[in-house]
mmCIF file of C-alpha atoms in Angstrom:
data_model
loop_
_atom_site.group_PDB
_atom_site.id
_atom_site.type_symbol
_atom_site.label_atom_id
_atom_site.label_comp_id
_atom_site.label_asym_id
_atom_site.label_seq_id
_atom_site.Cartn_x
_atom_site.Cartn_y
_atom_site.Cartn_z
ATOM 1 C CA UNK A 406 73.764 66.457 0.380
ATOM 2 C CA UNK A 407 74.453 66.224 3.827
ATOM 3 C CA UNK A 408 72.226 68.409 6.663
ATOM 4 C CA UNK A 409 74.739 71.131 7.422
ATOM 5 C CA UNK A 410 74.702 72.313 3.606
ATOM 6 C CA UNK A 411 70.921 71.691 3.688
ATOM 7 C CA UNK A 412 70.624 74.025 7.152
ATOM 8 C CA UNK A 413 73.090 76.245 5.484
ATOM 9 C CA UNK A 414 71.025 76.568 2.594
ATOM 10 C CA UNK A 415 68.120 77.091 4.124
ATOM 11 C CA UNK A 416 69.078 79.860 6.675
ATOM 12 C CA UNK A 417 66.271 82.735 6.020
ATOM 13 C CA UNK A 418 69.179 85.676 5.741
ATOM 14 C CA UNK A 419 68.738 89.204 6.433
ATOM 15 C CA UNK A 420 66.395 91.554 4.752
ATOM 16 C CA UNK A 421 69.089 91.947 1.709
ATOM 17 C CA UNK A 422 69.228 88.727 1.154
ATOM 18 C CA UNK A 423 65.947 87.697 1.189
ATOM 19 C CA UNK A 424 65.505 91.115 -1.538
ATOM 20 C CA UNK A 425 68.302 88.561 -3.494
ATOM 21 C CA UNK A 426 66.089 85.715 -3.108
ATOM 22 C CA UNK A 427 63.178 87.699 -4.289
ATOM 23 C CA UNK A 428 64.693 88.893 -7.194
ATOM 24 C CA UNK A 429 66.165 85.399 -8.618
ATOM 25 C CA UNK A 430 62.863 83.700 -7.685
ATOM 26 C CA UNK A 431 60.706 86.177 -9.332
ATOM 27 C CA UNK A 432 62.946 86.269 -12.935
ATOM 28 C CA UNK A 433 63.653 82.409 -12.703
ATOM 29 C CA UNK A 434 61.061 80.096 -11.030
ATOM 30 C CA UNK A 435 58.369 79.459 -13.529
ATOM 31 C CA UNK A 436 60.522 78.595 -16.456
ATOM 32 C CA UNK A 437 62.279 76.407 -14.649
ATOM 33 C CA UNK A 438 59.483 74.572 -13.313
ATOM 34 C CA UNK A 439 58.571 74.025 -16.649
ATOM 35 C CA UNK A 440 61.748 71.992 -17.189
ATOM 36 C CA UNK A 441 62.219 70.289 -14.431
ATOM 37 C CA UNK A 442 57.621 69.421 -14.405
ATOM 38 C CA UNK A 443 58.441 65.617 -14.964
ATOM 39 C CA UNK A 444 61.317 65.260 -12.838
ATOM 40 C CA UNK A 445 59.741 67.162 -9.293
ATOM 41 C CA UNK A 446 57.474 65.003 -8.113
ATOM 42 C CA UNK A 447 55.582 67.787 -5.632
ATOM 43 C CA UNK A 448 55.155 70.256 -8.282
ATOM 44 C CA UNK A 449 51.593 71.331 -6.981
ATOM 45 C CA UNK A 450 53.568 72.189 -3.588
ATOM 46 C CA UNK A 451 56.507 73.875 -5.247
ATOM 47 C CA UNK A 452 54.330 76.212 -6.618
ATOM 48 C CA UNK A 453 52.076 76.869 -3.318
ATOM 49 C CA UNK A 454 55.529 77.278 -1.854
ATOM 50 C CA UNK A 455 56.036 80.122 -4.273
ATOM 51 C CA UNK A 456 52.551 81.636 -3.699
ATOM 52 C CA UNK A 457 53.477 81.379 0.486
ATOM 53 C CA UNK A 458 57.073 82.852 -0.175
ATOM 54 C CA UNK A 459 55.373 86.410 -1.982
ATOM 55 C CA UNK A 460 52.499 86.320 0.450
ATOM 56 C CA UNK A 461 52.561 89.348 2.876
ATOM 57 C CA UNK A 462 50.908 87.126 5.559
ATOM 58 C CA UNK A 463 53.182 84.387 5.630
ATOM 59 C CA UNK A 464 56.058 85.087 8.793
ATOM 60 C CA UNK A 465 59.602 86.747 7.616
ATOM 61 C CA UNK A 466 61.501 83.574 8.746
ATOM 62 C CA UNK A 467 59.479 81.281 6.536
ATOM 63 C CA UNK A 468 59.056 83.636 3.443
ATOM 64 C CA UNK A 469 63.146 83.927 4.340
ATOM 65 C CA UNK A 470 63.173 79.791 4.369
ATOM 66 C CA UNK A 471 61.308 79.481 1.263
ATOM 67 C CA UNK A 472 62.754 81.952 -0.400
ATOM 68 C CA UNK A 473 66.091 80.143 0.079
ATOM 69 C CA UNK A 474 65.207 76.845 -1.084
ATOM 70 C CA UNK A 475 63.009 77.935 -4.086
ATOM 71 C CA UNK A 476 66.564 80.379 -4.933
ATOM 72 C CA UNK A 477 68.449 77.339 -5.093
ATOM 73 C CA UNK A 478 66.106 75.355 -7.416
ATOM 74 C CA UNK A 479 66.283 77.964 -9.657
ATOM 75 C CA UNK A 480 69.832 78.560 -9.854
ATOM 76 C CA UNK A 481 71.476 77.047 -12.856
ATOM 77 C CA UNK A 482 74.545 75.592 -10.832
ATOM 78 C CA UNK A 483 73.958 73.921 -8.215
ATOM 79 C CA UNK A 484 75.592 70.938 -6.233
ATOM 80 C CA UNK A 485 74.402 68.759 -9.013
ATOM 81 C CA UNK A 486 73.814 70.528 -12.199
ATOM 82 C CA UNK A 487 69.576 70.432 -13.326
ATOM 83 C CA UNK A 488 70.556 69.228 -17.078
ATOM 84 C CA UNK A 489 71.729 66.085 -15.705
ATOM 85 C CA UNK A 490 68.509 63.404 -17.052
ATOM 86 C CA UNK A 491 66.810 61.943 -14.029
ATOM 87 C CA UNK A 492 69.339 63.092 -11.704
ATOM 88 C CA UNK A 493 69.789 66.653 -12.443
ATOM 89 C CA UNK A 494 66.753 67.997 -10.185
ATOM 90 C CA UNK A 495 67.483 65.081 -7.095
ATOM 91 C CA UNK A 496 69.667 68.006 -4.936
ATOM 92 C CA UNK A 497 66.705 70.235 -5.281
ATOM 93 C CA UNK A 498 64.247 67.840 -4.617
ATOM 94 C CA UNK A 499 66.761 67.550 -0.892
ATOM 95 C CA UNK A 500 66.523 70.940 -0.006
ATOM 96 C CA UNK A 501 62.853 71.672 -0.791
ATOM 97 C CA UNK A 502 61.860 68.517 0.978
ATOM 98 C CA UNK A 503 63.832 69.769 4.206
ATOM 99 C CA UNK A 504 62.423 73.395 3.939
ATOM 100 C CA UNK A 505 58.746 71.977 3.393
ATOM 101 C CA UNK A 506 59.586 70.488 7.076
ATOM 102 C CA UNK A 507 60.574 73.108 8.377
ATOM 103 C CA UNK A 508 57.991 75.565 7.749
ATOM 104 C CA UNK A 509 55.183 72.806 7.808
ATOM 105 C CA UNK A 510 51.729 74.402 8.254
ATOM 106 C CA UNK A 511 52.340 77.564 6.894
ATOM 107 C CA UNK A 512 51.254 76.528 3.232
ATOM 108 C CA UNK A 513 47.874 77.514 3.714
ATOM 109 C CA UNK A 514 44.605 76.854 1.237
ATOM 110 C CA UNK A 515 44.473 79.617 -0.445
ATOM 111 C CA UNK A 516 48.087 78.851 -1.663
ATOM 112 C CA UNK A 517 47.287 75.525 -3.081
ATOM 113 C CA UNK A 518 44.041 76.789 -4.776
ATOM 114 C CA UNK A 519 46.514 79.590 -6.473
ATOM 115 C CA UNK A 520 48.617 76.725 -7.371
ATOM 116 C CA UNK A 521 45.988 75.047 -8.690
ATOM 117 C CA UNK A 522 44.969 78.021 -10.257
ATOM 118 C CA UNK A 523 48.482 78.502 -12.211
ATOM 119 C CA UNK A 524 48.984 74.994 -13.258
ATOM 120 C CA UNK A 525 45.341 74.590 -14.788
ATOM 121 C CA UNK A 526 46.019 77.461 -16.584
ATOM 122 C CA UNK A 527 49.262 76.953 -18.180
ATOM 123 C CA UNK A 528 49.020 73.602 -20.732
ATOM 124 C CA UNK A 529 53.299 73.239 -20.365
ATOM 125 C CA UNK A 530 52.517 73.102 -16.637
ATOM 126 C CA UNK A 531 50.860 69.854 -16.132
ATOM 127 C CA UNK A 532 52.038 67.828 -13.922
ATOM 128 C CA UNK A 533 53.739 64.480 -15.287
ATOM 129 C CA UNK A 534 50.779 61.370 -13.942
#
């Protein structure tokens, strides 16, 4: 993936958009995390991501950002398809690490201690060691 379709994906769209985002991160994200838990190696960010994306505080322009990035690891066709063994999740793993630039220092805390939080509580949610 080259960095136009990266910056492409990762433009933070109007207000209807990001509403688009919203609604395909909200339905999809945590069951696919739970598939794709052994393959992501940042899971504890991906998920402080999410908390960052739906928090009220966090800038329209990131939230837009993230939003983007965390819509395209949940979609279920994407430039390389997520069934794929080993290789599946590697686009994905592109575009969050370039959005997780961009927006660096707006994860805050209180997002990784929700992260925390989530994973503890969820046994299918541990993170592969």
């Amino acid at each position: 993936m080259d960095d136009v379709k990266i910056g492409e994906i990762l433009l933070p769209g109007d207000e209807d958009e990001q509403e688009r985002q919203t609604r395909r991160v909200k339905k999809r994200f945590w069951p696919v995390l739970k598939r794709a838990m052994r393959q992501v190696p940042f899971s504890r960010d991906l998920v402080a991501a999410y908390y960052c994306a739906f928090d009220p505080r966090t800038p329209m322009k990131v939230r837009g950002i993230l939003l983007a990035a965390l819509a395209y690891f949940v979609l279920p066709l994407d430039g390389i398809p997520d069934v794929l063994m080993l290789v599946g999740f590697s686009d994905d793993i592109a575009v969050l690490t370039a959005a997780f630039a961009a927006i660096r220092g707006h994860i805050r805390d209180d997002h990784y201690v929700a992260a925390d939080k989530a994973l503890a509580e969820e046994p299918d949610m541990q993170p592969a060691r």
